[in-house]
């Protein structure tokens, strides 16, 4: 829990808006694909995965000194409406220093839509959003399973946080 407190305190210093944090304890990996994780510890990696017929982008940070034999905490940081690239490159760079200390893997999923067209958004499914029908609950759950299976993340130390619409999506994840 120290990791999430550090991430939260760093986020509140860097970002304005509604922040919601949830712990997804007891995650189970069921029928999760084996994914080749091409990473260099201490760097952000851009990756894609197909989910429900769509190519979905995400990025992840593997801490310096990563040891695949140890269990690691996992944090998913969910972006606000139409802000993705800047959030990762400037907003969370300080969090990586803390992740290096705690051995935490950070994942930055990208919602559907376009940052350029200013319509990048999550679909928490409880709102009646006719424009966005993406199954983001399933997508985020798949990412969690992939990192538990392929990067030895601890299923009892999985956290999701976000602010603004990322906070709304985090709240939705806490309900499942």
PDB file of N, CA and C in Angstrom, residues 42-103:
ATOM      1  N   UNK A  42      13.514   0.524 -16.600  1.00  0.00           N
ATOM      2  CA  UNK A  42      13.767   1.949 -16.477  1.00  0.00           C
ATOM      3  C   UNK A  42      13.284   2.767 -17.660  1.00  0.00           C
ATOM      4  N   UNK A  43      12.574   2.132 -18.610  1.00  0.00           N
ATOM      5  CA  UNK A  43      12.074   2.846 -19.780  1.00  0.00           C
ATOM      6  C   UNK A  43      10.588   2.556 -19.982  1.00  0.00           C
ATOM      7  N   UNK A  44       9.904   3.506 -20.621  1.00  0.00           N
ATOM      8  CA  UNK A  44       8.504   3.323 -20.969  1.00  0.00           C
ATOM      9  C   UNK A  44       8.437   2.623 -22.324  1.00  0.00           C
ATOM     10  N   UNK A  45       7.625   1.573 -22.389  1.00  0.00           N
ATOM     11  CA  UNK A  45       7.472   0.775 -23.611  1.00  0.00           C
ATOM     12  C   UNK A  45       6.067   0.993 -24.164  1.00  0.00           C
ATOM     13  N   UNK A  46       5.971   1.201 -25.481  1.00  0.00           N
ATOM     14  CA  UNK A  46       4.682   1.324 -26.149  1.00  0.00           C
ATOM     15  C   UNK A  46       4.308  -0.044 -26.698  1.00  0.00           C
ATOM     16  N   UNK A  47       3.064  -0.460 -26.468  1.00  0.00           N
ATOM     17  CA  UNK A  47       2.615  -1.776 -26.923  1.00  0.00           C
ATOM     18  C   UNK A  47       1.156  -1.697 -27.374  1.00  0.00           C
ATOM     19  N   UNK A  48       0.735  -2.717 -28.102  1.00  0.00           N
ATOM     20  CA  UNK A  48      -0.650  -2.842 -28.560  1.00  0.00           C
ATOM     21  C   UNK A  48      -1.123  -4.258 -28.318  1.00  0.00           C
ATOM     22  N   UNK A  49      -2.414  -4.378 -28.110  1.00  0.00           N
ATOM     23  CA  UNK A  49      -3.018  -5.694 -28.001  1.00  0.00           C
ATOM     24  C   UNK A  49      -4.400  -5.619 -28.644  1.00  0.00           C
ATOM     25  N   UNK A  50      -4.809  -6.703 -29.253  1.00  0.00           N
ATOM     26  CA  UNK A  50      -6.148  -6.739 -29.828  1.00  0.00           C
ATOM     27  C   UNK A  50      -7.130  -7.182 -28.754  1.00  0.00           C
ATOM     28  N   UNK A  51      -8.207  -6.427 -28.638  1.00  0.00           N
ATOM     29  CA  UNK A  51      -9.269  -6.785 -27.703  1.00  0.00           C
ATOM     30  C   UNK A  51     -10.605  -6.459 -28.366  1.00  0.00           C
ATOM     31  N   UNK A  52     -11.476  -7.428 -28.434  1.00  0.00           N
ATOM     32  CA  UNK A  52     -12.808  -7.273 -29.057  1.00  0.00           C
ATOM     33  C   UNK A  52     -12.716  -6.687 -30.468  1.00  0.00           C
ATOM     34  N   UNK A  53     -11.732  -7.160 -31.224  1.00  0.00           N
ATOM     35  CA  UNK A  53     -11.595  -6.730 -32.611  1.00  0.00           C
ATOM     36  C   UNK A  53     -10.967  -5.370 -32.812  1.00  0.00           C
ATOM     37  N   UNK A  54     -10.521  -4.725 -31.724  1.00  0.00           N
ATOM     38  CA  UNK A  54      -9.875  -3.417 -31.821  1.00  0.00           C
ATOM     39  C   UNK A  54      -8.431  -3.517 -31.365  1.00  0.00           C
ATOM     40  N   UNK A  55      -7.551  -2.777 -32.018  1.00  0.00           N
ATOM     41  CA  UNK A  55      -6.190  -2.641 -31.534  1.00  0.00           C
ATOM     42  C   UNK A  55      -6.207  -1.600 -30.424  1.00  0.00           C
ATOM     43  N   UNK A  56      -5.753  -1.997 -29.253  1.00  0.00           N
ATOM     44  CA  UNK A  56      -5.731  -1.094 -28.104  1.00  0.00           C
ATOM     45  C   UNK A  56      -4.289  -0.823 -27.709  1.00  0.00           C
ATOM     46  N   UNK A  57      -3.978   0.428 -27.510  1.00  0.00           N
ATOM     47  CA  UNK A  57      -2.624   0.850 -27.150  1.00  0.00           C
ATOM     48  C   UNK A  57      -2.492   0.965 -25.634  1.00  0.00           C
ATOM     49  N   UNK A  58      -1.315   0.644 -25.157  1.00  0.00           N
ATOM     50  CA  UNK A  58      -0.976   0.899 -23.760  1.00  0.00           C
ATOM     51  C   UNK A  58       0.532   1.084 -23.678  1.00  0.00           C
ATOM     52  N   UNK A  59       0.962   1.658 -22.608  1.00  0.00           N
ATOM     53  CA  UNK A  59       2.391   1.777 -22.351  1.00  0.00           C
ATOM     54  C   UNK A  59       2.635   1.245 -20.954  1.00  0.00           C
ATOM     55  N   UNK A  60       3.859   0.835 -20.730  1.00  0.00           N
ATOM     56  CA  UNK A  60       4.182   0.339 -19.397  1.00  0.00           C
ATOM     57  C   UNK A  60       5.620   0.661 -19.041  1.00  0.00           C
ATOM     58  N   UNK A  61       5.834   0.754 -17.740  1.00  0.00           N
ATOM     59  CA  UNK A  61       7.149   1.071 -17.195  1.00  0.00           C
ATOM     60  C   UNK A  61       7.559  -0.073 -16.283  1.00  0.00           C
ATOM     61  N   UNK A  62       8.701  -0.665 -16.586  1.00  0.00           N
ATOM     62  CA  UNK A  62       9.270  -1.724 -15.756  1.00  0.00           C
ATOM     63  C   UNK A  62      10.374  -1.081 -14.932  1.00  0.00           C
ATOM     64  N   UNK A  63      10.329  -1.217 -13.603  1.00  0.00           N
ATOM     65  CA  UNK A  63      11.295  -0.507 -12.763  1.00  0.00           C
ATOM     66  C   UNK A  63      12.730  -0.967 -12.968  1.00  0.00           C
ATOM     67  N   UNK A  64      13.640  -0.062 -12.682  1.00  0.00           N
ATOM     68  CA  UNK A  64      15.063  -0.400 -12.725  1.00  0.00           C
ATOM     69  C   UNK A  64      15.323  -1.513 -11.724  1.00  0.00           C
ATOM     70  N   UNK A  65      16.205  -2.440 -12.066  1.00  0.00           N
ATOM     71  CA  UNK A  65      16.519  -3.554 -11.179  1.00  0.00           C
ATOM     72  C   UNK A  65      15.428  -4.607 -11.123  1.00  0.00           C
ATOM     73  N   UNK A  66      14.564  -4.652 -12.134  1.00  0.00           N
ATOM     74  CA  UNK A  66      13.440  -5.595 -12.163  1.00  0.00           C
ATOM     75  C   UNK A  66      13.945  -7.036 -12.073  1.00  0.00           C
ATOM     76  N   UNK A  67      13.327  -7.814 -11.185  1.00  0.00           N
ATOM     77  CA  UNK A  67      13.652  -9.224 -10.998  1.00  0.00           C
ATOM     78  C   UNK A  67      12.375 -10.027 -11.228  1.00  0.00           C
ATOM     79  N   UNK A  68      12.299 -10.735 -12.346  1.00  0.00           N
ATOM     80  CA  UNK A  68      11.076 -11.467 -12.717  1.00  0.00           C
ATOM     81  C   UNK A  68      10.741 -12.590 -11.739  1.00  0.00           C
ATOM     82  N   UNK A  69      11.693 -12.986 -10.916  1.00  0.00           N
ATOM     83  CA  UNK A  69      11.442 -14.049  -9.939  1.00  0.00           C
ATOM     84  C   UNK A  69      10.651 -13.545  -8.731  1.00  0.00           C
ATOM     85  N   UNK A  70      10.634 -12.249  -8.498  1.00  0.00           N
ATOM     86  CA  UNK A  70       9.910 -11.666  -7.361  1.00  0.00           C
ATOM     87  C   UNK A  70       8.521 -11.213  -7.807  1.00  0.00           C
ATOM     88  N   UNK A  71       7.598 -11.201  -6.853  1.00  0.00           N
ATOM     89  CA  UNK A  71       6.260 -10.663  -7.108  1.00  0.00           C
ATOM     90  C   UNK A  71       6.333  -9.135  -7.032  1.00  0.00           C
ATOM     91  N   UNK A  72       5.645  -8.490  -7.962  1.00  0.00           N
ATOM     92  CA  UNK A  72       5.691  -7.028  -8.046  1.00  0.00           C
ATOM     93  C   UNK A  72       4.299  -6.426  -7.948  1.00  0.00           C
ATOM     94  N   UNK A  73       4.189  -5.244  -7.312  1.00  0.00           N
ATOM     95  CA  UNK A  73       2.923  -4.525  -7.352  1.00  0.00           C
ATOM     96  C   UNK A  73       2.666  -4.031  -8.775  1.00  0.00           C
ATOM     97  N   UNK A  74       1.405  -3.838  -9.108  1.00  0.00           N
ATOM     98  CA  UNK A  74       1.002  -3.352 -10.422  1.00  0.00           C
ATOM     99  C   UNK A  74       0.050  -2.175 -10.234  1.00  0.00           C
ATOM    100  N   UNK A  75       0.343  -1.073 -10.914  1.00  0.00           N
ATOM    101  CA  UNK A  75      -0.529   0.096 -10.865  1.00  0.00           C
ATOM    102  C   UNK A  75      -0.926   0.472 -12.284  1.00  0.00           C
ATOM    103  N   UNK A  76      -2.238   0.580 -12.525  1.00  0.00           N
ATOM    104  CA  UNK A  76      -2.757   1.111 -13.786  1.00  0.00           C
ATOM    105  C   UNK A  76      -3.128   2.564 -13.546  1.00  0.00           C
ATOM    106  N   UNK A  77      -2.558   3.464 -14.333  1.00  0.00           N
ATOM    107  CA  UNK A  77      -2.850   4.891 -14.244  1.00  0.00           C
ATOM    108  C   UNK A  77      -3.739   5.274 -15.423  1.00  0.00           C
ATOM    109  N   UNK A  78      -4.955   5.687 -15.138  1.00  0.00           N
ATOM    110  CA  UNK A  78      -5.931   5.981 -16.188  1.00  0.00           C
ATOM    111  C   UNK A  78      -5.987   7.477 -16.468  1.00  0.00           C
ATOM    112  N   UNK A  79      -5.854   7.806 -17.735  1.00  0.00           N
ATOM    113  CA  UNK A  79      -5.788   9.204 -18.158  1.00  0.00           C
ATOM    114  C   UNK A  79      -7.162   9.874 -18.107  1.00  0.00           C
ATOM    115  N   UNK A  80      -7.166  11.209 -18.037  1.00  0.00           N
ATOM    116  CA  UNK A  80      -8.428  11.942 -18.117  1.00  0.00           C
ATOM    117  C   UNK A  80      -8.890  12.062 -19.569  1.00  0.00           C
ATOM    118  N   UNK A  81     -10.011  12.713 -19.776  1.00  0.00           N
ATOM    119  CA  UNK A  81     -10.574  12.910 -21.106  1.00  0.00           C
ATOM    120  C   UNK A  81      -9.559  13.603 -22.024  1.00  0.00           C
ATOM    121  N   UNK A  82      -9.249  12.955 -23.140  1.00  0.00           N
ATOM    122  CA  UNK A  82      -8.412  13.481 -24.222  1.00  0.00           C
ATOM    123  C   UNK A  82      -7.000  13.902 -23.834  1.00  0.00           C
ATOM    124  N   UNK A  83      -6.465  13.390 -22.734  1.00  0.00           N
ATOM    125  CA  UNK A  83      -5.072  13.671 -22.374  1.00  0.00           C
ATOM    126  C   UNK A  83      -4.386  12.342 -22.097  1.00  0.00           C
ATOM    127  N   UNK A  84      -3.487  11.942 -22.992  1.00  0.00           N
ATOM    128  CA  UNK A  84      -2.779  10.676 -22.816  1.00  0.00           C
ATOM    129  C   UNK A  84      -1.273  10.883 -22.873  1.00  0.00           C
ATOM    130  N   UNK A  85      -0.793  11.342 -23.994  1.00  0.00           N
ATOM    131  CA  UNK A  85       0.651  11.471 -24.205  1.00  0.00           C
ATOM    132  C   UNK A  85       1.305  12.373 -23.151  1.00  0.00           C
ATOM    133  N   UNK A  86       0.742  13.535 -22.930  1.00  0.00           N
ATOM    134  CA  UNK A  86       1.326  14.473 -21.961  1.00  0.00           C
ATOM    135  C   UNK A  86       1.294  13.913 -20.540  1.00  0.00           C
ATOM    136  N   UNK A  87       0.249  13.153 -20.229  1.00  0.00           N
ATOM    137  CA  UNK A  87       0.151  12.562 -18.895  1.00  0.00           C
ATOM    138  C   UNK A  87       1.350  11.655 -18.626  1.00  0.00           C
ATOM    139  N   UNK A  88       1.716  10.857 -19.612  1.00  0.00           N
ATOM    140  CA  UNK A  88       2.801   9.895 -19.429  1.00  0.00           C
ATOM    141  C   UNK A  88       4.162  10.578 -19.456  1.00  0.00           C
ATOM    142  N   UNK A  89       4.365  11.457 -20.432  1.00  0.00           N
ATOM    143  CA  UNK A  89       5.694  12.036 -20.613  1.00  0.00           C
ATOM    144  C   UNK A  89       6.052  13.074 -19.562  1.00  0.00           C
ATOM    145  N   UNK A  90       5.072  13.793 -19.055  1.00  0.00           N
ATOM    146  CA  UNK A  90       5.391  14.804 -18.044  1.00  0.00           C
ATOM    147  C   UNK A  90       4.713  14.554 -16.708  1.00  0.00           C
ATOM    148  N   UNK A  91       3.464  14.134 -16.744  1.00  0.00           N
ATOM    149  CA  UNK A  91       2.681  14.010 -15.516  1.00  0.00           C
ATOM    150  C   UNK A  91       3.155  12.960 -14.538  1.00  0.00           C
ATOM    151  N   UNK A  92       3.668  11.830 -15.034  1.00  0.00           N
ATOM    152  CA  UNK A  92       3.997  10.737 -14.130  1.00  0.00           C
ATOM    153  C   UNK A  92       5.470  10.379 -14.083  1.00  0.00           C
ATOM    154  N   UNK A  93       6.323  11.200 -14.675  1.00  0.00           N
ATOM    155  CA  UNK A  93       7.744  10.850 -14.676  1.00  0.00           C
ATOM    156  C   UNK A  93       8.311  10.735 -13.259  1.00  0.00           C
ATOM    157  N   UNK A  94       7.826  11.523 -12.332  1.00  0.00           N
ATOM    158  CA  UNK A  94       8.311  11.462 -10.952  1.00  0.00           C
ATOM    159  C   UNK A  94       7.874  10.160 -10.261  1.00  0.00           C
ATOM    160  N   UNK A  95       6.753   9.591 -10.686  1.00  0.00           N
ATOM    161  CA  UNK A  95       6.261   8.345 -10.092  1.00  0.00           C
ATOM    162  C   UNK A  95       7.229   7.197 -10.399  1.00  0.00           C
ATOM    163  N   UNK A  96       7.908   7.263 -11.525  1.00  0.00           N
ATOM    164  CA  UNK A  96       8.834   6.188 -11.893  1.00  0.00           C
ATOM    165  C   UNK A  96       9.986   6.064 -10.903  1.00  0.00           C
ATOM    166  N   UNK A  97      10.405   7.163 -10.320  1.00  0.00           N
ATOM    167  CA  UNK A  97      11.451   7.113  -9.289  1.00  0.00           C
ATOM    168  C   UNK A  97      10.979   6.282  -8.101  1.00  0.00           C
ATOM    169  N   UNK A  98       9.735   6.474  -7.701  1.00  0.00           N
ATOM    170  CA  UNK A  98       9.164   5.697  -6.601  1.00  0.00           C
ATOM    171  C   UNK A  98       8.955   4.242  -7.017  1.00  0.00           C
ATOM    172  N   UNK A  99       8.540   4.023  -8.250  1.00  0.00           N
ATOM    173  CA  UNK A  99       8.347   2.655  -8.752  1.00  0.00           C
ATOM    174  C   UNK A  99       9.671   1.897  -8.737  1.00  0.00           C
ATOM    175  N   UNK A 100      10.763   2.575  -9.056  1.00  0.00           N
ATOM    176  CA  UNK A 100      12.081   1.938  -9.019  1.00  0.00           C
ATOM    177  C   UNK A 100      12.416   1.469  -7.602  1.00  0.00           C
ATOM    178  N   UNK A 101      12.055   2.258  -6.614  1.00  0.00           N
ATOM    179  CA  UNK A 101      12.338   1.905  -5.215  1.00  0.00           C
ATOM    180  C   UNK A 101      11.499   0.717  -4.753  1.00  0.00           C
ATOM    181  N   UNK A 102      10.225   0.690  -5.170  1.00  0.00           N
ATOM    182  CA  UNK A 102       9.288  -0.326  -4.690  1.00  0.00           C
ATOM    183  C   UNK A 102       9.154  -1.536  -5.611  1.00  0.00           C
ATOM    184  N   UNK A 103       9.765  -1.475  -6.801  1.00  0.00           N
ATOM    185  CA  UNK A 103       9.641  -2.573  -7.748  1.00  0.00           C
ATOM    186  C   UNK A 103       8.281  -2.640  -8.417  1.00  0.00           C
TER     187      UNK A 103
END
